[in-house]
């Protein structure tokens, strides 16, 4: 078993998946924590509400890291494949995809939640609106990491339509495409939503207008991530 | 008088805290005592992975039934029906504790829907949102009964979450067609329009972008829930097997199952509501006077 090349590739892919995949969410969560501490310093009286928002934001940002951890565990503890060049490269592609994919989501969601916590500190009465806004936009910013997870799981578990060395390398390309393609959209959406969160915090009555415009913009930014996923799937099935 | 009120509220707060802490500690103790006798090992992870292979590889062509998921879905449906029957036992004008609790939850979603959709549509769609929310919530909370070997969350299977996502997709689009009319609905796919003077030409370039965006919405909606729940389950099983089910599993269940499950249920429902809101469009003509 120690000389089994599939185990070797699985272990490397798992290491990359969780090693690279922990960078983004942890940076984001640290940012949330620092914003919460700053707000608690300015407004110690509402520290419980601030901590509540901080914990909720951190938990949602953590789910990107959970995706990476789950892929790593699947790669480590279950025999994903036993035969074929293609499966070996597919495993490597899966590790690449989820490893890179959670970077943007973690950073974006962390930015949103940090702005949300600051807004609650500045305007505690609008706390329900801000929390709702934060959860909604964090969920949408999560989408590129979700796409990366989808591609990872497809690479691991789908019966591959073709065979051959060129196809094997193209599976690696699939993972790389989706992984790197998921970084940008999430960071962009996170930045937009964070600034919008600040705006809603200052004037909660503008929630409907802001959310409508923001979601339109975020949908356009997300379409870049969807392009990456479409191209990744095309490489896997049609090229 | 003030002193008595204060003492009463302190007593109530202390009792509430004692109740919550007591129940958490009792649950943990129960699961610690019973856990060595529970079959929980790597076999469960492999089982989940086999499950995913079936879904992704489409090995069972439409004729296969995932019995465990189906039975658990029925279990949760039974729980929800019992819950609802308890709730509507007797309606009073001045609600007691039982009715007050149900009204609290109903009002939470009714207010959310009313802000976004307006009163008429909120009344129609609140039951849908409540059902969605409670289905996902109960299906995560049922994980607390993990000691029964046949009980697991139905959302652990991609089928359930894809079904929920597809339902949300169809509800939002059909609502949009019904409210706005088919032409107005289709014109949304060609926004932003090219304007030459007074004439607006539909912009064909944006059509594939919008279509792909809609499909991406469905995929991300379902897979987010699936990834979080399945991820939590796999982490729980693997970590428990690594530490031989010692002290930690109940804490993991609390965080991964109940906390994250509640957040994900709320996020799913909120997103379903938001998809309806965006597609139906601006409600300024409904008389939203939130002060400009």
PDB file of N, CA, C and O in Angstrom, chain A residues 39-101:
ATOM      1  N   UNK A  39     -14.534  47.208  17.126  1.00  0.00           N
ATOM      2  CA  UNK A  39     -15.854  47.728  17.454  1.00  0.00           C
ATOM      3  C   UNK A  39     -16.143  47.592  18.932  1.00  0.00           C
ATOM      4  O   UNK A  39     -16.779  48.462  19.524  1.00  0.00           O
ATOM      5  N   UNK A  40     -15.700  46.494  19.546  1.00  0.00           N
ATOM      6  CA  UNK A  40     -15.921  46.329  20.981  1.00  0.00           C
ATOM      7  C   UNK A  40     -15.159  47.399  21.738  1.00  0.00           C
ATOM      8  O   UNK A  40     -15.624  47.923  22.753  1.00  0.00           O
ATOM      9  N   UNK A  41     -13.992  47.787  21.226  1.00  0.00           N
ATOM     10  CA  UNK A  41     -13.238  48.843  21.888  1.00  0.00           C
ATOM     11  C   UNK A  41     -14.005  50.156  21.854  1.00  0.00           C
ATOM     12  O   UNK A  41     -14.049  50.897  22.838  1.00  0.00           O
ATOM     13  N   UNK A  42     -14.674  50.436  20.695  1.00  0.00           N
ATOM     14  CA  UNK A  42     -15.403  51.695  20.612  1.00  0.00           C
ATOM     15  C   UNK A  42     -16.714  51.647  21.378  1.00  0.00           C
ATOM     16  O   UNK A  42     -17.179  52.652  21.878  1.00  0.00           O
ATOM     17  N   UNK A  43     -17.371  50.470  21.414  1.00  0.00           N
ATOM     18  CA  UNK A  43     -18.701  50.363  22.008  1.00  0.00           C
ATOM     19  C   UNK A  43     -18.753  49.134  22.894  1.00  0.00           C
ATOM     20  O   UNK A  43     -19.308  48.113  22.503  1.00  0.00           O
ATOM     21  N   UNK A  44     -18.213  49.202  24.086  1.00  0.00           N
ATOM     22  CA  UNK A  44     -18.185  47.990  24.912  1.00  0.00           C
ATOM     23  C   UNK A  44     -19.559  47.528  25.371  1.00  0.00           C
ATOM     24  O   UNK A  44     -19.742  46.365  25.684  1.00  0.00           O
ATOM     25  N   UNK A  45     -20.546  48.448  25.351  1.00  0.00           N
ATOM     26  CA  UNK A  45     -21.839  48.080  25.930  1.00  0.00           C
ATOM     27  C   UNK A  45     -22.554  47.028  25.099  1.00  0.00           C
ATOM     28  O   UNK A  45     -23.336  46.243  25.621  1.00  0.00           O
ATOM     29  N   UNK A  46     -22.335  47.017  23.793  1.00  0.00           N
ATOM     30  CA  UNK A  46     -23.064  46.057  22.959  1.00  0.00           C
ATOM     31  C   UNK A  46     -22.168  44.908  22.556  1.00  0.00           C
ATOM     32  O   UNK A  46     -22.351  44.294  21.517  1.00  0.00           O
ATOM     33  N   UNK A  47     -21.188  44.597  23.385  1.00  0.00           N
ATOM     34  CA  UNK A  47     -20.212  43.588  22.967  1.00  0.00           C
ATOM     35  C   UNK A  47     -20.857  42.234  22.728  1.00  0.00           C
ATOM     36  O   UNK A  47     -20.365  41.452  21.912  1.00  0.00           O
ATOM     37  N   UNK A  48     -21.982  41.938  23.407  1.00  0.00           N
ATOM     38  CA  UNK A  48     -22.609  40.623  23.178  1.00  0.00           C
ATOM     39  C   UNK A  48     -23.193  40.537  21.783  1.00  0.00           C
ATOM     40  O   UNK A  48     -23.069  39.516  21.092  1.00  0.00           O
ATOM     41  N   UNK A  49     -23.851  41.624  21.339  1.00  0.00           N
ATOM     42  CA  UNK A  49     -24.400  41.604  19.979  1.00  0.00           C
ATOM     43  C   UNK A  49     -23.277  41.523  18.951  1.00  0.00           C
ATOM     44  O   UNK A  49     -23.387  40.815  17.939  1.00  0.00           O
ATOM     45  N   UNK A  50     -22.188  42.253  19.216  1.00  0.00           N
ATOM     46  CA  UNK A  50     -21.064  42.208  18.289  1.00  0.00           C
ATOM     47  C   UNK A  50     -20.469  40.812  18.226  1.00  0.00           C
ATOM     48  O   UNK A  50     -20.132  40.315  17.147  1.00  0.00           O
ATOM     49  N   UNK A  51     -20.355  40.173  19.395  1.00  0.00           N
ATOM     50  CA  UNK A  51     -19.789  38.824  19.387  1.00  0.00           C
ATOM     51  C   UNK A  51     -20.697  37.859  18.671  1.00  0.00           C
ATOM     52  O   UNK A  51     -20.225  36.944  17.978  1.00  0.00           O
ATOM     53  N   UNK A  52     -22.012  38.052  18.825  1.00  0.00           N
ATOM     54  CA  UNK A  52     -22.936  37.157  18.132  1.00  0.00           C
ATOM     55  C   UNK A  52     -22.752  37.267  16.629  1.00  0.00           C
ATOM     56  O   UNK A  52     -22.624  36.264  15.920  1.00  0.00           O
ATOM     57  N   UNK A  53     -22.720  38.533  16.128  1.00  0.00           N
ATOM     58  CA  UNK A  53     -22.527  38.702  14.690  1.00  0.00           C
ATOM     59  C   UNK A  53     -21.188  38.164  14.233  1.00  0.00           C
ATOM     60  O   UNK A  53     -21.062  37.553  13.170  1.00  0.00           O
ATOM     61  N   UNK A  54     -20.171  38.375  15.069  1.00  0.00           N
ATOM     62  CA  UNK A  54     -18.840  37.888  14.721  1.00  0.00           C
ATOM     63  C   UNK A  54     -18.839  36.375  14.586  1.00  0.00           C
ATOM     64  O   UNK A  54     -18.318  35.824  13.612  1.00  0.00           O
ATOM     65  N   UNK A  55     -19.472  35.686  15.549  1.00  0.00           N
ATOM     66  CA  UNK A  55     -19.463  34.223  15.504  1.00  0.00           C
ATOM     67  C   UNK A  55     -20.235  33.697  14.311  1.00  0.00           C
ATOM     68  O   UNK A  55     -19.810  32.738  13.645  1.00  0.00           O
ATOM     69  N   UNK A  56     -21.382  34.327  14.020  1.00  0.00           N
ATOM     70  CA  UNK A  56     -22.162  33.859  12.870  1.00  0.00           C
ATOM     71  C   UNK A  56     -21.363  34.062  11.589  1.00  0.00           C
ATOM     72  O   UNK A  56     -21.278  33.159  10.740  1.00  0.00           O
ATOM     73  N   UNK A  57     -20.761  35.243  11.442  1.00  0.00           N
ATOM     74  CA  UNK A  57     -19.973  35.499  10.241  1.00  0.00           C
ATOM     75  C   UNK A  57     -18.806  34.540  10.112  1.00  0.00           C
ATOM     76  O   UNK A  57     -18.514  34.022   9.036  1.00  0.00           O
ATOM     77  N   UNK A  58     -18.156  34.277  11.247  1.00  0.00           N
ATOM     78  CA  UNK A  58     -17.026  33.353  11.210  1.00  0.00           C
ATOM     79  C   UNK A  58     -17.472  31.951  10.824  1.00  0.00           C
ATOM     80  O   UNK A  58     -16.779  31.255  10.078  1.00  0.00           O
ATOM     81  N   UNK A  59     -18.632  31.532  11.344  1.00  0.00           N
ATOM     82  CA  UNK A  59     -19.084  30.170  11.033  1.00  0.00           C
ATOM     83  C   UNK A  59     -19.358  30.014   9.549  1.00  0.00           C
ATOM     84  O   UNK A  59     -19.027  28.983   8.946  1.00  0.00           O
ATOM     85  N   UNK A  60     -19.959  31.042   8.937  1.00  0.00           N
ATOM     86  CA  UNK A  60     -20.262  30.919   7.514  1.00  0.00           C
ATOM     87  C   UNK A  60     -18.982  30.962   6.691  1.00  0.00           C
ATOM     88  O   UNK A  60     -18.843  30.237   5.701  1.00  0.00           O
ATOM     89  N   UNK A  61     -18.016  31.807   7.103  1.00  0.00           N
ATOM     90  CA  UNK A  61     -16.753  31.842   6.366  1.00  0.00           C
ATOM     91  C   UNK A  61     -16.021  30.515   6.499  1.00  0.00           C
ATOM     92  O   UNK A  61     -15.314  30.093   5.582  1.00  0.00           O
ATOM     93  N   UNK A  62     -16.179  29.873   7.642  1.00  0.00           N
ATOM     94  CA  UNK A  62     -15.511  28.603   7.877  1.00  0.00           C
ATOM     95  C   UNK A  62     -15.962  27.524   6.920  1.00  0.00           C
ATOM     96  O   UNK A  62     -15.245  26.557   6.670  1.00  0.00           O
ATOM     97  N   UNK A  63     -17.198  27.656   6.374  1.00  0.00           N
ATOM     98  CA  UNK A  63     -17.705  26.532   5.576  1.00  0.00           C
ATOM     99  C   UNK A  63     -16.872  26.314   4.317  1.00  0.00           C
ATOM    100  O   UNK A  63     -16.801  25.190   3.813  1.00  0.00           O
ATOM    101  N   UNK A  64     -16.211  27.376   3.813  1.00  0.00           N
ATOM    102  CA  UNK A  64     -15.311  27.142   2.671  1.00  0.00           C
ATOM    103  C   UNK A  64     -14.168  26.217   3.081  1.00  0.00           C
ATOM    104  O   UNK A  64     -13.805  25.295   2.338  1.00  0.00           O
ATOM    105  N   UNK A  65     -13.621  26.462   4.270  1.00  0.00           N
ATOM    106  CA  UNK A  65     -12.549  25.582   4.736  1.00  0.00           C
ATOM    107  C   UNK A  65     -13.068  24.172   4.969  1.00  0.00           C
ATOM    108  O   UNK A  65     -12.334  23.196   4.786  1.00  0.00           O
ATOM    109  N   UNK A  66     -14.345  24.068   5.384  1.00  0.00           N
ATOM    110  CA  UNK A  66     -14.920  22.734   5.584  1.00  0.00           C
ATOM    111  C   UNK A  66     -14.988  21.983   4.269  1.00  0.00           C
ATOM    112  O   UNK A  66     -14.728  20.770   4.212  1.00  0.00           O
ATOM    113  N   UNK A  67     -15.312  22.709   3.178  1.00  0.00           N
ATOM    114  CA  UNK A  67     -15.318  22.044   1.868  1.00  0.00           C
ATOM    115  C   UNK A  67     -13.939  21.449   1.582  1.00  0.00           C
ATOM    116  O   UNK A  67     -13.828  20.286   1.171  1.00  0.00           O
ATOM    117  N   UNK A  68     -12.884  22.258   1.794  1.00  0.00           N
ATOM    118  CA  UNK A  68     -11.533  21.766   1.524  1.00  0.00           C
ATOM    119  C   UNK A  68     -11.195  20.585   2.422  1.00  0.00           C
ATOM    120  O   UNK A  68     -10.610  19.586   1.976  1.00  0.00           O
ATOM    121  N   UNK A  69     -11.579  20.681   3.695  1.00  0.00           N
ATOM    122  CA  UNK A  69     -11.268  19.602   4.641  1.00  0.00           C
ATOM    123  C   UNK A  69     -11.959  18.316   4.242  1.00  0.00           C
ATOM    124  O   UNK A  69     -11.386  17.227   4.311  1.00  0.00           O
ATOM    125  N   UNK A  70     -13.211  18.440   3.790  1.00  0.00           N
ATOM    126  CA  UNK A  70     -13.956  17.242   3.417  1.00  0.00           C
ATOM    127  C   UNK A  70     -13.319  16.572   2.214  1.00  0.00           C
ATOM    128  O   UNK A  70     -13.177  15.346   2.172  1.00  0.00           O
ATOM    129  N   UNK A  71     -12.917  17.377   1.226  1.00  0.00           N
ATOM    130  CA  UNK A  71     -12.246  16.777   0.065  1.00  0.00           C
ATOM    131  C   UNK A  71     -10.966  16.079   0.491  1.00  0.00           C
ATOM    132  O   UNK A  71     -10.678  14.961   0.035  1.00  0.00           O
ATOM    133  N   UNK A  72     -10.209  16.716   1.373  1.00  0.00           N
ATOM    134  CA  UNK A  72      -8.971  16.092   1.836  1.00  0.00           C
ATOM    135  C   UNK A  72      -9.255  14.777   2.551  1.00  0.00           C
ATOM    136  O   UNK A  72      -8.547  13.780   2.351  1.00  0.00           O
ATOM    137  N   UNK A  73     -10.316  14.750   3.351  1.00  0.00           N
ATOM    138  CA  UNK A  73     -10.619  13.515   4.075  1.00  0.00           C
ATOM    139  C   UNK A  73     -11.074  12.417   3.143  1.00  0.00           C
ATOM    140  O   UNK A  73     -10.709  11.249   3.318  1.00  0.00           O
ATOM    141  N   UNK A  74     -11.876  12.807   2.132  1.00  0.00           N
ATOM    142  CA  UNK A  74     -12.284  11.793   1.165  1.00  0.00           C
ATOM    143  C   UNK A  74     -11.064  11.229   0.463  1.00  0.00           C
ATOM    144  O   UNK A  74     -10.935  10.020   0.255  1.00  0.00           O
ATOM    145  N   UNK A  75     -10.118  12.123   0.105  1.00  0.00           N
ATOM    146  CA  UNK A  75      -8.933  11.649  -0.606  1.00  0.00           C
ATOM    147  C   UNK A  75      -8.076  10.753   0.274  1.00  0.00           C
ATOM    148  O   UNK A  75      -7.470   9.801  -0.199  1.00  0.00           O
ATOM    149  N   UNK A  76      -8.013  11.060   1.580  1.00  0.00           N
ATOM    150  CA  UNK A  76      -7.114  10.307   2.443  1.00  0.00           C
ATOM    151  C   UNK A  76      -7.693   8.970   2.863  1.00  0.00           C
ATOM    152  O   UNK A  76      -6.989   7.969   2.915  1.00  0.00           O
ATOM    153  N   UNK A  77      -8.970   8.960   3.186  1.00  0.00           N
ATOM    154  CA  UNK A  77      -9.495   7.808   3.901  1.00  0.00           C
ATOM    155  C   UNK A  77     -10.316   6.865   3.063  1.00  0.00           C
ATOM    156  O   UNK A  77     -10.769   5.852   3.565  1.00  0.00           O
ATOM    157  N   UNK A  78     -10.596   7.196   1.832  1.00  0.00           N
ATOM    158  CA  UNK A  78     -11.348   6.243   1.030  1.00  0.00           C
ATOM    159  C   UNK A  78     -10.567   5.921  -0.228  1.00  0.00           C
ATOM    160  O   UNK A  78      -9.918   6.795  -0.800  1.00  0.00           O
ATOM    161  N   UNK A  79     -10.649   4.667  -0.675  1.00  0.00           N
ATOM    162  CA  UNK A  79      -9.959   4.302  -1.920  1.00  0.00           C
ATOM    163  C   UNK A  79     -10.730   4.833  -3.111  1.00  0.00           C
ATOM    164  O   UNK A  79     -11.699   4.230  -3.551  1.00  0.00           O
ATOM    165  N   UNK A  80     -10.299   5.986  -3.622  1.00  0.00           N
ATOM    166  CA  UNK A  80     -11.076   6.629  -4.673  1.00  0.00           C
ATOM    167  C   UNK A  80     -10.941   5.888  -5.991  1.00  0.00           C
ATOM    168  O   UNK A  80     -11.884   5.760  -6.747  1.00  0.00           O
ATOM    169  N   UNK A  81      -9.754   5.403  -6.280  1.00  0.00           N
ATOM    170  CA  UNK A  81      -9.581   4.721  -7.574  1.00  0.00           C
ATOM    171  C   UNK A  81      -8.457   3.716  -7.451  1.00  0.00           C
ATOM    172  O   UNK A  81      -7.588   3.834  -6.588  1.00  0.00           O
ATOM    173  N   UNK A  82      -8.496   2.745  -8.314  1.00  0.00           N
ATOM    174  CA  UNK A  82      -7.442   1.732  -8.268  1.00  0.00           C
ATOM    175  C   UNK A  82      -6.798   1.481  -9.610  1.00  0.00           C
ATOM    176  O   UNK A  82      -5.837   0.745  -9.700  1.00  0.00           O
ATOM    177  N   UNK A  83      -7.307   2.089 -10.656  1.00  0.00           N
ATOM    178  CA  UNK A  83      -6.723   1.765 -11.961  1.00  0.00           C
ATOM    179  C   UNK A  83      -6.862   2.925 -12.909  1.00  0.00           C
ATOM    180  O   UNK A  83      -7.842   3.658 -12.862  1.00  0.00           O
ATOM    181  N   UNK A  84      -5.883   3.113 -13.735  1.00  0.00           N
ATOM    182  CA  UNK A  84      -6.013   4.086 -14.815  1.00  0.00           C
ATOM    183  C   UNK A  84      -5.225   5.340 -14.564  1.00  0.00           C
ATOM    184  O   UNK A  84      -5.273   5.931 -13.498  1.00  0.00           O
ATOM    185  N   UNK A  85      -4.444   5.743 -15.593  1.00  0.00           N
ATOM    186  CA  UNK A  85      -3.732   7.006 -15.557  1.00  0.00           C
ATOM    187  C   UNK A  85      -4.676   8.157 -15.266  1.00  0.00           C
ATOM    188  O   UNK A  85      -4.338   9.083 -14.544  1.00  0.00           O
ATOM    189  N   UNK A  86      -5.865   8.073 -15.913  1.00  0.00           N
ATOM    190  CA  UNK A  86      -6.745   9.237 -15.869  1.00  0.00           C
ATOM    191  C   UNK A  86      -7.170   9.538 -14.445  1.00  0.00           C
ATOM    192  O   UNK A  86      -7.254  10.705 -14.040  1.00  0.00           O
ATOM    193  N   UNK A  87      -7.448   8.476 -13.680  1.00  0.00           N
ATOM    194  CA  UNK A  87      -7.908   8.701 -12.312  1.00  0.00           C
ATOM    195  C   UNK A  87      -6.827   9.366 -11.473  1.00  0.00           C
ATOM    196  O   UNK A  87      -7.126  10.199 -10.609  1.00  0.00           O
ATOM    197  N   UNK A  88      -5.562   9.022 -11.764  1.00  0.00           N
ATOM    198  CA  UNK A  88      -4.493   9.633 -10.984  1.00  0.00           C
ATOM    199  C   UNK A  88      -4.459  11.129 -11.206  1.00  0.00           C
ATOM    200  O   UNK A  88      -4.384  11.924 -10.273  1.00  0.00           O
ATOM    201  N   UNK A  89      -4.527  11.535 -12.481  1.00  0.00           N
ATOM    202  CA  UNK A  89      -4.529  12.958 -12.777  1.00  0.00           C
ATOM    203  C   UNK A  89      -5.805  13.621 -12.301  1.00  0.00           C
ATOM    204  O   UNK A  89      -5.810  14.794 -11.928  1.00  0.00           O
ATOM    205  N   UNK A  90      -6.921  12.854 -12.341  1.00  0.00           N
ATOM    206  CA  UNK A  90      -8.178  13.424 -11.851  1.00  0.00           C
ATOM    207  C   UNK A  90      -8.084  13.737 -10.366  1.00  0.00           C
ATOM    208  O   UNK A  90      -8.585  14.768  -9.906  1.00  0.00           O
ATOM    209  N   UNK A  91      -7.443  12.850  -9.619  1.00  0.00           N
ATOM    210  CA  UNK A  91      -7.274  13.107  -8.182  1.00  0.00           C
ATOM    211  C   UNK A  91      -6.457  14.374  -7.968  1.00  0.00           C
ATOM    212  O   UNK A  91      -6.800  15.234  -7.142  1.00  0.00           O
ATOM    213  N   UNK A  92      -5.358  14.506  -8.755  1.00  0.00           N
ATOM    214  CA  UNK A  92      -4.537  15.714  -8.621  1.00  0.00           C
ATOM    215  C   UNK A  92      -5.349  16.954  -8.979  1.00  0.00           C
ATOM    216  O   UNK A  92      -5.280  17.985  -8.304  1.00  0.00           O
ATOM    217  N   UNK A  93      -6.156  16.833 -10.049  1.00  0.00           N
ATOM    218  CA  UNK A  93      -6.988  17.967 -10.443  1.00  0.00           C
ATOM    219  C   UNK A  93      -7.981  18.346  -9.370  1.00  0.00           C
ATOM    220  O   UNK A  93      -8.231  19.536  -9.123  1.00  0.00           O
ATOM    221  N   UNK A  94      -8.547  17.334  -8.700  1.00  0.00           N
ATOM    222  CA  UNK A  94      -9.517  17.630  -7.644  1.00  0.00           C
ATOM    223  C   UNK A  94      -8.856  18.399  -6.510  1.00  0.00           C
ATOM    224  O   UNK A  94      -9.416  19.366  -5.983  1.00  0.00           O
ATOM    225  N   UNK A  95      -7.636  17.967  -6.144  1.00  0.00           N
ATOM    226  CA  UNK A  95      -6.934  18.680  -5.085  1.00  0.00           C
ATOM    227  C   UNK A  95      -6.653  20.123  -5.472  1.00  0.00           C
ATOM    228  O   UNK A  95      -6.843  21.050  -4.678  1.00  0.00           O
ATOM    229  N   UNK A  96      -6.213  20.335  -6.720  1.00  0.00           N
ATOM    230  CA  UNK A  96      -5.935  21.695  -7.183  1.00  0.00           C
ATOM    231  C   UNK A  96      -7.192  22.555  -7.146  1.00  0.00           C
ATOM    232  O   UNK A  96      -7.180  23.703  -6.698  1.00  0.00           O
ATOM    233  N   UNK A  97      -8.304  21.967  -7.629  1.00  0.00           N
ATOM    234  CA  UNK A  97      -9.524  22.750  -7.767  1.00  0.00           C
ATOM    235  C   UNK A  97      -9.984  23.289  -6.422  1.00  0.00           C
ATOM    236  O   UNK A  97     -10.211  24.488  -6.261  1.00  0.00           O
ATOM    237  N   UNK A  98     -10.128  22.412  -5.447  1.00  0.00           N
ATOM    238  CA  UNK A  98     -10.659  22.898  -4.178  1.00  0.00           C
ATOM    239  C   UNK A  98      -9.607  23.666  -3.397  1.00  0.00           C
ATOM    240  O   UNK A  98      -9.929  24.560  -2.615  1.00  0.00           O
ATOM    241  N   UNK A  99      -8.319  23.352  -3.630  1.00  0.00           N
ATOM    242  CA  UNK A  99      -7.281  24.075  -2.913  1.00  0.00           C
ATOM    243  C   UNK A  99      -7.277  25.539  -3.266  1.00  0.00           C
ATOM    244  O   UNK A  99      -7.294  26.411  -2.394  1.00  0.00           O
ATOM    245  N   UNK A 100      -7.287  25.846  -4.565  1.00  0.00           N
ATOM    246  CA  UNK A 100      -7.312  27.235  -4.983  1.00  0.00           C
ATOM    247  C   UNK A 100      -8.683  27.858  -4.783  1.00  0.00           C
ATOM    248  O   UNK A 100      -8.798  29.065  -4.612  1.00  0.00           O
ATOM    249  N   UNK A 101      -9.743  27.029  -4.868  1.00  0.00           N
ATOM    250  CA  UNK A 101     -11.077  27.602  -4.962  1.00  0.00           C
ATOM    251  C   UNK A 101     -11.557  28.315  -3.705  1.00  0.00           C
ATOM    252  O   UNK A 101     -12.368  29.223  -3.775  1.00  0.00           O
TER     253      UNK A 101
END
